[in-house]
PDB file of C-alpha atoms in Angstrom:
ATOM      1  CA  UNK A   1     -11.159 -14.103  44.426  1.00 89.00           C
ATOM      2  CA  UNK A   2      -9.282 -12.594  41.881  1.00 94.00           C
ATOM      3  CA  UNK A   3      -6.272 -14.136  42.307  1.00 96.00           C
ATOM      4  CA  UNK A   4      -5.178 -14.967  38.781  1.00 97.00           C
ATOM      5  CA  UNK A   5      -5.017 -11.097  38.591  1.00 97.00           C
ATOM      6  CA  UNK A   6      -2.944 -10.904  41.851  1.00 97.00           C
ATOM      7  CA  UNK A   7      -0.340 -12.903  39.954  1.00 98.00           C
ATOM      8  CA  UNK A   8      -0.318 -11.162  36.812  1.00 98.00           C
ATOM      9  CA  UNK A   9       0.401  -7.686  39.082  1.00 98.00           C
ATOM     10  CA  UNK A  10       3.201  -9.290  40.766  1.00 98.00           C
ATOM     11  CA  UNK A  11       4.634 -10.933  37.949  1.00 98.00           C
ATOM     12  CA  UNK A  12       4.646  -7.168  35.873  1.00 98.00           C
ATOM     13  CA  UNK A  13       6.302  -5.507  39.009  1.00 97.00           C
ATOM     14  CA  UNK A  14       8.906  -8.486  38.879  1.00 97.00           C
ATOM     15  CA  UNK A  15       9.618  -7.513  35.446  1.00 96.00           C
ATOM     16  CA  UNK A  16       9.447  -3.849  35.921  1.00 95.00           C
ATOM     17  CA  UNK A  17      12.168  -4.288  38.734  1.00 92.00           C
ATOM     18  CA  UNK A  18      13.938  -5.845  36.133  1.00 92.00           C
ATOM     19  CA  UNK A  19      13.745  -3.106  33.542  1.00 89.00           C
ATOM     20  CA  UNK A  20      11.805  -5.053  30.988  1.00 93.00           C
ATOM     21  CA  UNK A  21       8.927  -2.856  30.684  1.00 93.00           C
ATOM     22  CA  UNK A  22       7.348  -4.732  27.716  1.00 93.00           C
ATOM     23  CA  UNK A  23       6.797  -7.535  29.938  1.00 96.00           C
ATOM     24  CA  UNK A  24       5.470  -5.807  33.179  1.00 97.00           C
ATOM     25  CA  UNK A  25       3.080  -4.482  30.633  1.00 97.00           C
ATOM     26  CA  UNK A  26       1.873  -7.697  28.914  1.00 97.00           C
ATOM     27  CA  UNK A  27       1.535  -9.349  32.768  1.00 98.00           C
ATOM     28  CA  UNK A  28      -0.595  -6.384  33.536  1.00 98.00           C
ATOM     29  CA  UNK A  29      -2.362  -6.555  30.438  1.00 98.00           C
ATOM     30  CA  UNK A  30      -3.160  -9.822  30.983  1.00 98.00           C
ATOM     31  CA  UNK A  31      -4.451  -9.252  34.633  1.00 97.00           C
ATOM     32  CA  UNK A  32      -6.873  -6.216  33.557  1.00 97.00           C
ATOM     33  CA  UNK A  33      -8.081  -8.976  31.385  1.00 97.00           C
ATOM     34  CA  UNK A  34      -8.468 -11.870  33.756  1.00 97.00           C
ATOM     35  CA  UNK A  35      -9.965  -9.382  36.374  1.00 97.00           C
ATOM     36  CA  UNK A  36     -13.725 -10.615  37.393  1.00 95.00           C
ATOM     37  CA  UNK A  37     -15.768  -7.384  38.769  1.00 91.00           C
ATOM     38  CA  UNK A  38     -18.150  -9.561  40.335  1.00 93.00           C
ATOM     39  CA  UNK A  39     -15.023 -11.147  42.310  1.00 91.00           C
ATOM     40  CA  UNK A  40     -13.597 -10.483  45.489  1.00 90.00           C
ATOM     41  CA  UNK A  41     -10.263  -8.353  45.905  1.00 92.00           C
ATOM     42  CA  UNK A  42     -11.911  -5.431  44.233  1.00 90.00           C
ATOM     43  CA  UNK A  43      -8.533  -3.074  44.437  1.00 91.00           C
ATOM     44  CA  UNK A  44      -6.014  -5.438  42.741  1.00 95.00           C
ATOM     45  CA  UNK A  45      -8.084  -3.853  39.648  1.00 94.00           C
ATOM     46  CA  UNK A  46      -7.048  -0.265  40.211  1.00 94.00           C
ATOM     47  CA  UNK A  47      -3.587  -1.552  41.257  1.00 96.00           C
ATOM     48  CA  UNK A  48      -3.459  -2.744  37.598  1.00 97.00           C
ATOM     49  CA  UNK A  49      -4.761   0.261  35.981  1.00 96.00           C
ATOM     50  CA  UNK A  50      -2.466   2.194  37.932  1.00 96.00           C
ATOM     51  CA  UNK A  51       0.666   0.084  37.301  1.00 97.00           C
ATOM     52  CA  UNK A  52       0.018  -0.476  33.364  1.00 98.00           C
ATOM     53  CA  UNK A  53       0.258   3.695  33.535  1.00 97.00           C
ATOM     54  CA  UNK A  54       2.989   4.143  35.143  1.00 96.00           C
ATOM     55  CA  UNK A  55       4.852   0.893  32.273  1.00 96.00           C
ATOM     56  CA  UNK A  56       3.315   3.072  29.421  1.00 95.00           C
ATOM     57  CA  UNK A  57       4.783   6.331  30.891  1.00 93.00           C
ATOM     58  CA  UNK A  58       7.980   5.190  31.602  1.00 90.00           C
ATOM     59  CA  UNK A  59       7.634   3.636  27.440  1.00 88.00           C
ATOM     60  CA  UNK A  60       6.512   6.950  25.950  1.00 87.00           C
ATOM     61  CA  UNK A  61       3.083   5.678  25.348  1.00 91.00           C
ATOM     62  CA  UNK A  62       1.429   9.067  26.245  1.00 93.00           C
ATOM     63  CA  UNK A  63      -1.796   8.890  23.868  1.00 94.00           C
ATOM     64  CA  UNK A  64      -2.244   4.953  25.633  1.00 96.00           C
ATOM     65  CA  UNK A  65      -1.868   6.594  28.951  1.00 96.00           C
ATOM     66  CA  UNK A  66      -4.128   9.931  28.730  1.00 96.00           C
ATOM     67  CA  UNK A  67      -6.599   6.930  27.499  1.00 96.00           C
ATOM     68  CA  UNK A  68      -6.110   4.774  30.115  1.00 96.00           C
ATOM     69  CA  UNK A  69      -6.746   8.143  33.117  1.00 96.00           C
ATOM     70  CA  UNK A  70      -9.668   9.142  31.520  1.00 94.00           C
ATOM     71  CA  UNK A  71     -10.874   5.767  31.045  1.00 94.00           C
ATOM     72  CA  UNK A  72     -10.772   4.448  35.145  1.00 93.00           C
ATOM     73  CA  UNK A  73     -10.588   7.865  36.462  1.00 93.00           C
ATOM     74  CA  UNK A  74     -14.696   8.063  37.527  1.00 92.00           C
ATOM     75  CA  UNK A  75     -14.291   4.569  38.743  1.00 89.00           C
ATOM     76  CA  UNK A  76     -11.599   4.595  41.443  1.00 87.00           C
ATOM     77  CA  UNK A  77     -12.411   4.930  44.651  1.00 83.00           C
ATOM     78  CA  UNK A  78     -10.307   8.128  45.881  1.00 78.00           C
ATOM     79  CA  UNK A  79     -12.095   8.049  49.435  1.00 71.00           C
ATOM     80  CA  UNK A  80     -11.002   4.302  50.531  1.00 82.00           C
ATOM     81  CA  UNK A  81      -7.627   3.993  48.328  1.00 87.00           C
ATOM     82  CA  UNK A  82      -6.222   7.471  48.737  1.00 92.00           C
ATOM     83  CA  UNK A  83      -2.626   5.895  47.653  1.00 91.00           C
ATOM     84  CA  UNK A  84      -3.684   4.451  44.066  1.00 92.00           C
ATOM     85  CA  UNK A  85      -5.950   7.521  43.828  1.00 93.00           C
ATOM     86  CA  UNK A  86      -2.760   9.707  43.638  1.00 96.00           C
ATOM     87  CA  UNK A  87      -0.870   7.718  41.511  1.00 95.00           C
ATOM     88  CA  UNK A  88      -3.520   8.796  39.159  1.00 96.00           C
ATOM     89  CA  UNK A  89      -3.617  11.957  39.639  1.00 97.00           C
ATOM     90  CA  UNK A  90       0.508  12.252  39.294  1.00 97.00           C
ATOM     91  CA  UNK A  91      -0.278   9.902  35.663  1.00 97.00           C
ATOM     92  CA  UNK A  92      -2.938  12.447  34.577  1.00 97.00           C
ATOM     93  CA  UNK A  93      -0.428  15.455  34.944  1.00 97.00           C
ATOM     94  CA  UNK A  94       2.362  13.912  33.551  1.00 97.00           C
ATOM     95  CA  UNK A  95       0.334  12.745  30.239  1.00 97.00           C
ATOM     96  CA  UNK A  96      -1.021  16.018  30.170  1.00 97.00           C
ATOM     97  CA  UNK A  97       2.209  18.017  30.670  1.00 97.00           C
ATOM     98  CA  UNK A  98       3.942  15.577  27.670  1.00 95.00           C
ATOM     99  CA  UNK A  99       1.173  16.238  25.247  1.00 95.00           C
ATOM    100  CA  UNK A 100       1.568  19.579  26.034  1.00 95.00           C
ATOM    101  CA  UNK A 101      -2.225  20.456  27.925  1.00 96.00           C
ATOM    102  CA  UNK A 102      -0.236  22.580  31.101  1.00 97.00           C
ATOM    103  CA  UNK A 103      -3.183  24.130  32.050  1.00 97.00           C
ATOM    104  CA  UNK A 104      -4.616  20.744  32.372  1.00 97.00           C
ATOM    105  CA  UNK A 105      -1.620  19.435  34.102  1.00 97.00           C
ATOM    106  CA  UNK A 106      -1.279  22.256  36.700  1.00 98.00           C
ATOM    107  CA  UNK A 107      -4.922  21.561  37.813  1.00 97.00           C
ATOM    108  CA  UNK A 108      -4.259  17.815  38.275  1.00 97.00           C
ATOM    109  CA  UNK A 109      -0.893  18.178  40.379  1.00 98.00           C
ATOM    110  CA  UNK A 110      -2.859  20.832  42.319  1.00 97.00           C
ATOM    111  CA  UNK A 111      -5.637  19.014  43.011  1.00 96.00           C
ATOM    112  CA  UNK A 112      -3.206  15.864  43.984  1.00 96.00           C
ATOM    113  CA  UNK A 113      -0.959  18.345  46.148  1.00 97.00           C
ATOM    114  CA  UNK A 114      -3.581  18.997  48.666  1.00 97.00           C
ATOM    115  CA  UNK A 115      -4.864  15.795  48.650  1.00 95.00           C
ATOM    116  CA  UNK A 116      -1.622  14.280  49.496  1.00 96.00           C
ATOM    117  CA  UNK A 117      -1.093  16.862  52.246  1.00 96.00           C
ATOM    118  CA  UNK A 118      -4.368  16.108  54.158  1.00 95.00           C
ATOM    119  CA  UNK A 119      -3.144  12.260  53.977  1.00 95.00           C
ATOM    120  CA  UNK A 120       0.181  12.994  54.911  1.00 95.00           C
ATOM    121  CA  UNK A 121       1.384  11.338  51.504  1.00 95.00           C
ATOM    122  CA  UNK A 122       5.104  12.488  51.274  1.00 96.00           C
ATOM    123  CA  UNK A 123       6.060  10.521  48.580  1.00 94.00           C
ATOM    124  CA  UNK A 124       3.604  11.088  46.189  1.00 96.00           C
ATOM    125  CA  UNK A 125       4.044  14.909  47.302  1.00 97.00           C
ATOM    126  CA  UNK A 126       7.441  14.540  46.220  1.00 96.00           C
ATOM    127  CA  UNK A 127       6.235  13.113  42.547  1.00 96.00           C
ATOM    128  CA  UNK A 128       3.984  15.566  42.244  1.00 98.00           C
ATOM    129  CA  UNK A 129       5.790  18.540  43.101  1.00 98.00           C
ATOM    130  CA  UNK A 130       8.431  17.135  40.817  1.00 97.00           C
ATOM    131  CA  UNK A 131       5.275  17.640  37.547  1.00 97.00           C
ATOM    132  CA  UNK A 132       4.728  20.722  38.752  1.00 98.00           C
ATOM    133  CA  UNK A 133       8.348  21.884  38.298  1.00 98.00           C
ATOM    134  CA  UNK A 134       8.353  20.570  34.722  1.00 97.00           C
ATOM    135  CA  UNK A 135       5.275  22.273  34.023  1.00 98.00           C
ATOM    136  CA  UNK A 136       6.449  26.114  34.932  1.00 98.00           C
ATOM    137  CA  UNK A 137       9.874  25.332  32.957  1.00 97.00           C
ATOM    138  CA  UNK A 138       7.955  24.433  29.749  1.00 97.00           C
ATOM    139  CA  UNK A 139       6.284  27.431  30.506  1.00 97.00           C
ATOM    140  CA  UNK A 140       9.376  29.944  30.842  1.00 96.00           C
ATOM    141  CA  UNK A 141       8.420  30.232  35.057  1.00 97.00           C
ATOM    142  CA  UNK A 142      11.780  29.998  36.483  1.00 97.00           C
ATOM    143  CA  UNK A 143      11.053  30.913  39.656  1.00 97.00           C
ATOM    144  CA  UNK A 144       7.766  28.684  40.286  1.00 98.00           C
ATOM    145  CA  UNK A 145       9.726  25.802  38.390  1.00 98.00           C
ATOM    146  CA  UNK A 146      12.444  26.110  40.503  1.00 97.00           C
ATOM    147  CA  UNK A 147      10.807  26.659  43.962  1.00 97.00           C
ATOM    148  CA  UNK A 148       8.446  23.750  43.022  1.00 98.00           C
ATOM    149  CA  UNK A 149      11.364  21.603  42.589  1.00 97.00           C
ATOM    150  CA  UNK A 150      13.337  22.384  45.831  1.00 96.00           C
ATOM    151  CA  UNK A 151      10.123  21.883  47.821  1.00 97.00           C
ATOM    152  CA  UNK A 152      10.433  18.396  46.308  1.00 97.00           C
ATOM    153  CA  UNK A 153      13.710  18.056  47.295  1.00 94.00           C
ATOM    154  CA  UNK A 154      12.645  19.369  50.629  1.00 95.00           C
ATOM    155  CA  UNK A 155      10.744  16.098  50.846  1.00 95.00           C
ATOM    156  CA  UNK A 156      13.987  14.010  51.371  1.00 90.00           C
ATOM    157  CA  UNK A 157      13.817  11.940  54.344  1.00 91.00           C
ATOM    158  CA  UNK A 158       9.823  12.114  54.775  1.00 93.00           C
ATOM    159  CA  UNK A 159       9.770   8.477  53.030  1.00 91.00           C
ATOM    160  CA  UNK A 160      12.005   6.021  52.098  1.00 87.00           C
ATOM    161  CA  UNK A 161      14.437   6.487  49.416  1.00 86.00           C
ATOM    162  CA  UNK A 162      13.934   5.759  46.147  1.00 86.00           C
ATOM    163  CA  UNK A 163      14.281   6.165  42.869  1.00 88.00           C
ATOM    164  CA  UNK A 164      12.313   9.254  42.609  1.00 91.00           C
ATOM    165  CA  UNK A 165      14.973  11.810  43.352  1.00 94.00           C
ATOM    166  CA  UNK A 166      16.710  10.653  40.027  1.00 94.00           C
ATOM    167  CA  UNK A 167      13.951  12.473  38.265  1.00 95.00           C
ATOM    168  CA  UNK A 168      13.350  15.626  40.369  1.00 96.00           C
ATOM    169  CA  UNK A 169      17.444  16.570  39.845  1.00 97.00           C
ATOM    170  CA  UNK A 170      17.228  15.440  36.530  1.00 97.00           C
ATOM    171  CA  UNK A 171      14.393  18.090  35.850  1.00 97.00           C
ATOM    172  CA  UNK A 172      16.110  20.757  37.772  1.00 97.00           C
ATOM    173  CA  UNK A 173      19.486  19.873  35.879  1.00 97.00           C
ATOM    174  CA  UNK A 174      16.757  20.908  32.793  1.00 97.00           C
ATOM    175  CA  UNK A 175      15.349  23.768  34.157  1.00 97.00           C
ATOM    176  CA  UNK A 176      19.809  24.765  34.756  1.00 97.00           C
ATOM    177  CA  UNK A 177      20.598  24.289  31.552  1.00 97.00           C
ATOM    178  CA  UNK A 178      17.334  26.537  29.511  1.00 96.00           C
ATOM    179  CA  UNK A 179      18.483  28.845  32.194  1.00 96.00           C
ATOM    180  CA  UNK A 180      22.258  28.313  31.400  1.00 96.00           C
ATOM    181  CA  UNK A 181      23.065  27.925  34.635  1.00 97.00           C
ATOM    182  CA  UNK A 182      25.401  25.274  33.243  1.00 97.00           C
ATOM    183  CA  UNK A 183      27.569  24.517  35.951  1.00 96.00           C
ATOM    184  CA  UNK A 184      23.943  24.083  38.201  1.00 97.00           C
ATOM    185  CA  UNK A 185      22.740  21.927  36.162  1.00 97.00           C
ATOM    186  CA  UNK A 186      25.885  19.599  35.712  1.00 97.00           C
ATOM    187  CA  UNK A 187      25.954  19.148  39.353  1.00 97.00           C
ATOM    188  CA  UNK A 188      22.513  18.238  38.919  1.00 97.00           C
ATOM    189  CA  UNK A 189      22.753  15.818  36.925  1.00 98.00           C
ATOM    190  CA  UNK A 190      25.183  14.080  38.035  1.00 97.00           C
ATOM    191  CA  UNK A 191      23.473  13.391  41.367  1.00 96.00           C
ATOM    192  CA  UNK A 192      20.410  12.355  39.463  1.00 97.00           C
ATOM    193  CA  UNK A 193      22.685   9.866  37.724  1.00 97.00           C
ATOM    194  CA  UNK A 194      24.320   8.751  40.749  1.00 96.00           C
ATOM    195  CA  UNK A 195      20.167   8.203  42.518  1.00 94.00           C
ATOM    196  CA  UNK A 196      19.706   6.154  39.209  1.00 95.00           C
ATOM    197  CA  UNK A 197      22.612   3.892  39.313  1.00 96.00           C
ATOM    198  CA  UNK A 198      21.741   2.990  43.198  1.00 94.00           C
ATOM    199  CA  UNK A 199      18.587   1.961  42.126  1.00 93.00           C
ATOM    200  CA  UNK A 200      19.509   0.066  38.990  1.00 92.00           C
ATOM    201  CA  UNK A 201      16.573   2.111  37.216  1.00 93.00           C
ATOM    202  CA  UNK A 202      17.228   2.065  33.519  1.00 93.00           C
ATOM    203  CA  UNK A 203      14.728   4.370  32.229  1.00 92.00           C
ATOM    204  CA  UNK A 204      15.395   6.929  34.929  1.00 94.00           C
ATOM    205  CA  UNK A 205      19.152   6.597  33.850  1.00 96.00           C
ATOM    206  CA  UNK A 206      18.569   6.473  30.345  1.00 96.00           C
ATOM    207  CA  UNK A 207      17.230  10.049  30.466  1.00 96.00           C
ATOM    208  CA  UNK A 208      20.175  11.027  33.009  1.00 97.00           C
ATOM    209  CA  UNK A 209      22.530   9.798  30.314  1.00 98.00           C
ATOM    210  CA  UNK A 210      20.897  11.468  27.404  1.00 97.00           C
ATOM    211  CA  UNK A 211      20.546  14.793  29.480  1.00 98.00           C
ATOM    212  CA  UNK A 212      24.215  14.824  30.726  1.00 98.00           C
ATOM    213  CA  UNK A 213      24.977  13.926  27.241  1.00 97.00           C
ATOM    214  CA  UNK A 214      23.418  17.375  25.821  1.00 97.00           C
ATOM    215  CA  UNK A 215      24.794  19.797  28.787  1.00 97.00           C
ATOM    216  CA  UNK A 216      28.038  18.534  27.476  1.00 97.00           C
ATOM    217  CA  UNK A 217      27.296  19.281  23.938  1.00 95.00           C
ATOM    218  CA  UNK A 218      26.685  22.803  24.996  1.00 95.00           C
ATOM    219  CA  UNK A 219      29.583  23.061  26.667  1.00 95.00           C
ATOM    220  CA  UNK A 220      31.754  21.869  23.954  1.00 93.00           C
ATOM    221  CA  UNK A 221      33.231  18.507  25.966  1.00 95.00           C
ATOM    222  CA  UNK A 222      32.169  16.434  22.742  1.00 93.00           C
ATOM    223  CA  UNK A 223      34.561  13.393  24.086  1.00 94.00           C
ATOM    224  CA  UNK A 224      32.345  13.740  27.580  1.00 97.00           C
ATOM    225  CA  UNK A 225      29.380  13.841  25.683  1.00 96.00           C
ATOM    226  CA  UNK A 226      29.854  11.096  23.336  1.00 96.00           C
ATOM    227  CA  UNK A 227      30.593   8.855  26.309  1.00 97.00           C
ATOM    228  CA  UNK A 228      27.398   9.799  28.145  1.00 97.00           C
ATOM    229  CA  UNK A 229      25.237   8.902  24.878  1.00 97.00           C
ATOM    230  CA  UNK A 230      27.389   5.612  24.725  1.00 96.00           C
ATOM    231  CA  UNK A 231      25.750   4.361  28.431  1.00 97.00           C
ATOM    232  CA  UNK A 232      22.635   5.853  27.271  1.00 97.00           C
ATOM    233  CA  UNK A 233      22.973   4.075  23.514  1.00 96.00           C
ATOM    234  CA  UNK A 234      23.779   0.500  25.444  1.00 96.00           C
ATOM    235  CA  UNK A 235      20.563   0.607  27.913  1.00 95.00           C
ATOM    236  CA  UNK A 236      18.257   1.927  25.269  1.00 93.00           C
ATOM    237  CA  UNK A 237      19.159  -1.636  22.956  1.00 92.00           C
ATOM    238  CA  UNK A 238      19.032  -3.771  26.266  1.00 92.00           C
ATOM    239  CA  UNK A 239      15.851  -2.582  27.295  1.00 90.00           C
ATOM    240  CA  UNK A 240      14.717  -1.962  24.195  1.00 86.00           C
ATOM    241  CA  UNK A 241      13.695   1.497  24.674  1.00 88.00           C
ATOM    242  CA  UNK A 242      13.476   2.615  20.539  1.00 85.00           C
ATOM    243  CA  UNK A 243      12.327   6.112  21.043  1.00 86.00           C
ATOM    244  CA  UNK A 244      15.784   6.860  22.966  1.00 92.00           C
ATOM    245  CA  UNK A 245      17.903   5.098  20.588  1.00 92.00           C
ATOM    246  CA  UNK A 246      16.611   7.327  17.639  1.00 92.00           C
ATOM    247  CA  UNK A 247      17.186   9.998  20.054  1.00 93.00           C
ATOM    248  CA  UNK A 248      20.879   8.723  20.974  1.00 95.00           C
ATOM    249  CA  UNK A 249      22.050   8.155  17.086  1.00 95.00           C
ATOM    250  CA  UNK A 250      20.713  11.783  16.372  1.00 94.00           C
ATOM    251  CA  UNK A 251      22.786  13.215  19.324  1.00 95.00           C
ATOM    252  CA  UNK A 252      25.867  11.438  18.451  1.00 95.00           C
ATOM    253  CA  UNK A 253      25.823  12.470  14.908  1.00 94.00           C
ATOM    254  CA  UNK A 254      25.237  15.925  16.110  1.00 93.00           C
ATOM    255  CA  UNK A 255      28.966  15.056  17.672  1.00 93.00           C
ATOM    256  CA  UNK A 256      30.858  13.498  14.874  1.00 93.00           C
ATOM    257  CA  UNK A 257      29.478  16.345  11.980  1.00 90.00           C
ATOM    258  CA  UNK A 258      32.261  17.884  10.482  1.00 86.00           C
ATOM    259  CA  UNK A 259      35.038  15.459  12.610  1.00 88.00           C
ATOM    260  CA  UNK A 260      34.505  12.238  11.932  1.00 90.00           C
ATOM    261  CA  UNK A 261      32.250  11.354   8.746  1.00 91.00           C
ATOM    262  CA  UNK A 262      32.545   8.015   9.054  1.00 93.00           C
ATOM    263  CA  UNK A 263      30.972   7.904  12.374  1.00 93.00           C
ATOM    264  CA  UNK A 264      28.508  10.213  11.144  1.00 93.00           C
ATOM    265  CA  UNK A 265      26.985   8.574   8.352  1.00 94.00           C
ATOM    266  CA  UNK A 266      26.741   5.271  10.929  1.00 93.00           C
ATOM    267  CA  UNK A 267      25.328   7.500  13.054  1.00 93.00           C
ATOM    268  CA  UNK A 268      22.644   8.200  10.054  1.00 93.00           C
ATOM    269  CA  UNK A 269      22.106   4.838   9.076  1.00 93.00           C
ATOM    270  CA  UNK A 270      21.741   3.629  12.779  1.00 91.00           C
ATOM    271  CA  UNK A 271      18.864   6.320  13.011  1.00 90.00           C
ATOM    272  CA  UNK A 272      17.433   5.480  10.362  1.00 89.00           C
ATOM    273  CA  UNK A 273      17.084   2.034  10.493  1.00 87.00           C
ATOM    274  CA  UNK A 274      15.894   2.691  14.561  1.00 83.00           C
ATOM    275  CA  UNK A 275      13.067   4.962  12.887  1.00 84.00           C
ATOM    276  CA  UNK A 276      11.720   2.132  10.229  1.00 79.00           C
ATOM    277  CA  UNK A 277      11.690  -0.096  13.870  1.00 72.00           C
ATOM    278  CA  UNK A 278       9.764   2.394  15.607  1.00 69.00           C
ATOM    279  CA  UNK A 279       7.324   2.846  12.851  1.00 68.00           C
ATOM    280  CA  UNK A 280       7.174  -1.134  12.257  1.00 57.00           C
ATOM    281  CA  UNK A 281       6.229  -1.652  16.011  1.00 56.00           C
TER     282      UNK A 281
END
């Protein structure tokens, strides 16, 4: 029946809502593996698939993750599981927009758009519109980034509340700041910090942090900025999130050059010694 996989899937979203990602991915891992296909409880194996995308998303995994959609994607069954189904079509355009196929990203959240209108799917709407947005700001479309986001926004209410907002006015706090529309996009962001925080969501606030931390670099509040990479520095080595702490140490020696060498050359010899980590792992 399948249910040694059942575990495994609960046991990963136990450790997911507990911000160890590594973990919700080796309990999934483990489930894919256990999974019988001549078993019962057929759609605890998409379930997996699904959930081990969104783990390696939220880790940076993106080549594991393109992999992973292309490998299940002529296998699920989009007619009788129209909920998973979209979760894979919001994975496929957010691997695609990271490794920088937009083309290939715009016809996934399109496709998943109307599919989540004709099921009345607000939430996944919202995610999806959210891609979208991301998609026309990488690609210098202001006004189709931005009316993409507020349409997600415009989903607020249609589904319970989440963690999902932290990302769309994160984005938009993005799409602000290439704009510089500076004083948008700090509003922005700190709301998207704020949806984080409710939801005790460390990678979501993570990239808040980082974010807020580079606005304020650009607007020359170095003290505000180095305390904004400071969260994001302390959540990156709880959670263990390596990319971001190579990401932090560069930002904060970007702060300290030319004021405080000291600091910088820690700052150096933190990032370096992240990037032999990241390269070791």
């Amino acid at each position: 029946d399948n249910m040694e996989s059942a575990i495994y899937l609960i046991l990963g979203l136990l450790s997911y809502y507990q911000n160890d990602l590594d973990q919700a991915l080796t309990y999934t891992n483990n489930g894919i593996k256990a999974f019988s296909d001549e078993g019962e409880n057929k759609h605890i194996k998409y379930l997996l698939y699904r959930n081990k995308g969104v783990y390696l998303q939220r880790l940076g995994r993106i080549t594991e993750g393109i992999r992973l959609v292309q490998d299940i994607w002529d296998d699920i069954p989009f007619s009788e599981d129209v909920i998973t189904g979209l979760a894979f079509y919001w994975l496929g355009a957010e691997f695609a927009r990271v490794s920088g196929l937009l083309d290939e990203a715009i016809e996934y959240a399109v496709e998943g758009i109307e599919l989540s209108r004709r099921n009345k799917q607000f939430d996944s709407l919202c995610d999806l519109w959210t891609v979208l947005g991301s998609v026309y700001t990488t690609k210098k479309e202001w006004d189709l980034a931005e009316t993409s986001f507020a349409t997600a926004l415009k989903l607020e209410g249609s589904f319970p509340r989440d963690q999902r907002l932290a990302t769309v006015y994160t984005r938009m706090g993005v799409l602000y700041m290439k704009q510089d529309k500076n004083d948008e996009a700090y509003k922005m962001l700190l709301t998207a910090i704020k949806h984080a925080e409710d939801f005790n969501d460390a990678p979501r606030l993570s990239t808040s942090l980082i974010v807020m931390g580079d606005l304020c670099q650009v607007l020359k509040k170095k003290e505000e900025a180095i305390e904004y990479y400071s969260r994001a520095m302390h959540l990156s080595k709880k959670h263990d999130y390596k990319d971001k702490e190579l990401k932090v140490w560069f930002s904060l020696a970007r702060c300290y050059e030319g004021k405080d060498e000291k600091e910088f050359h820690n700052c150096m010899l933190n990032m370096y010694n992240a990037k032999k980590l990241t390269e070791h792992a």
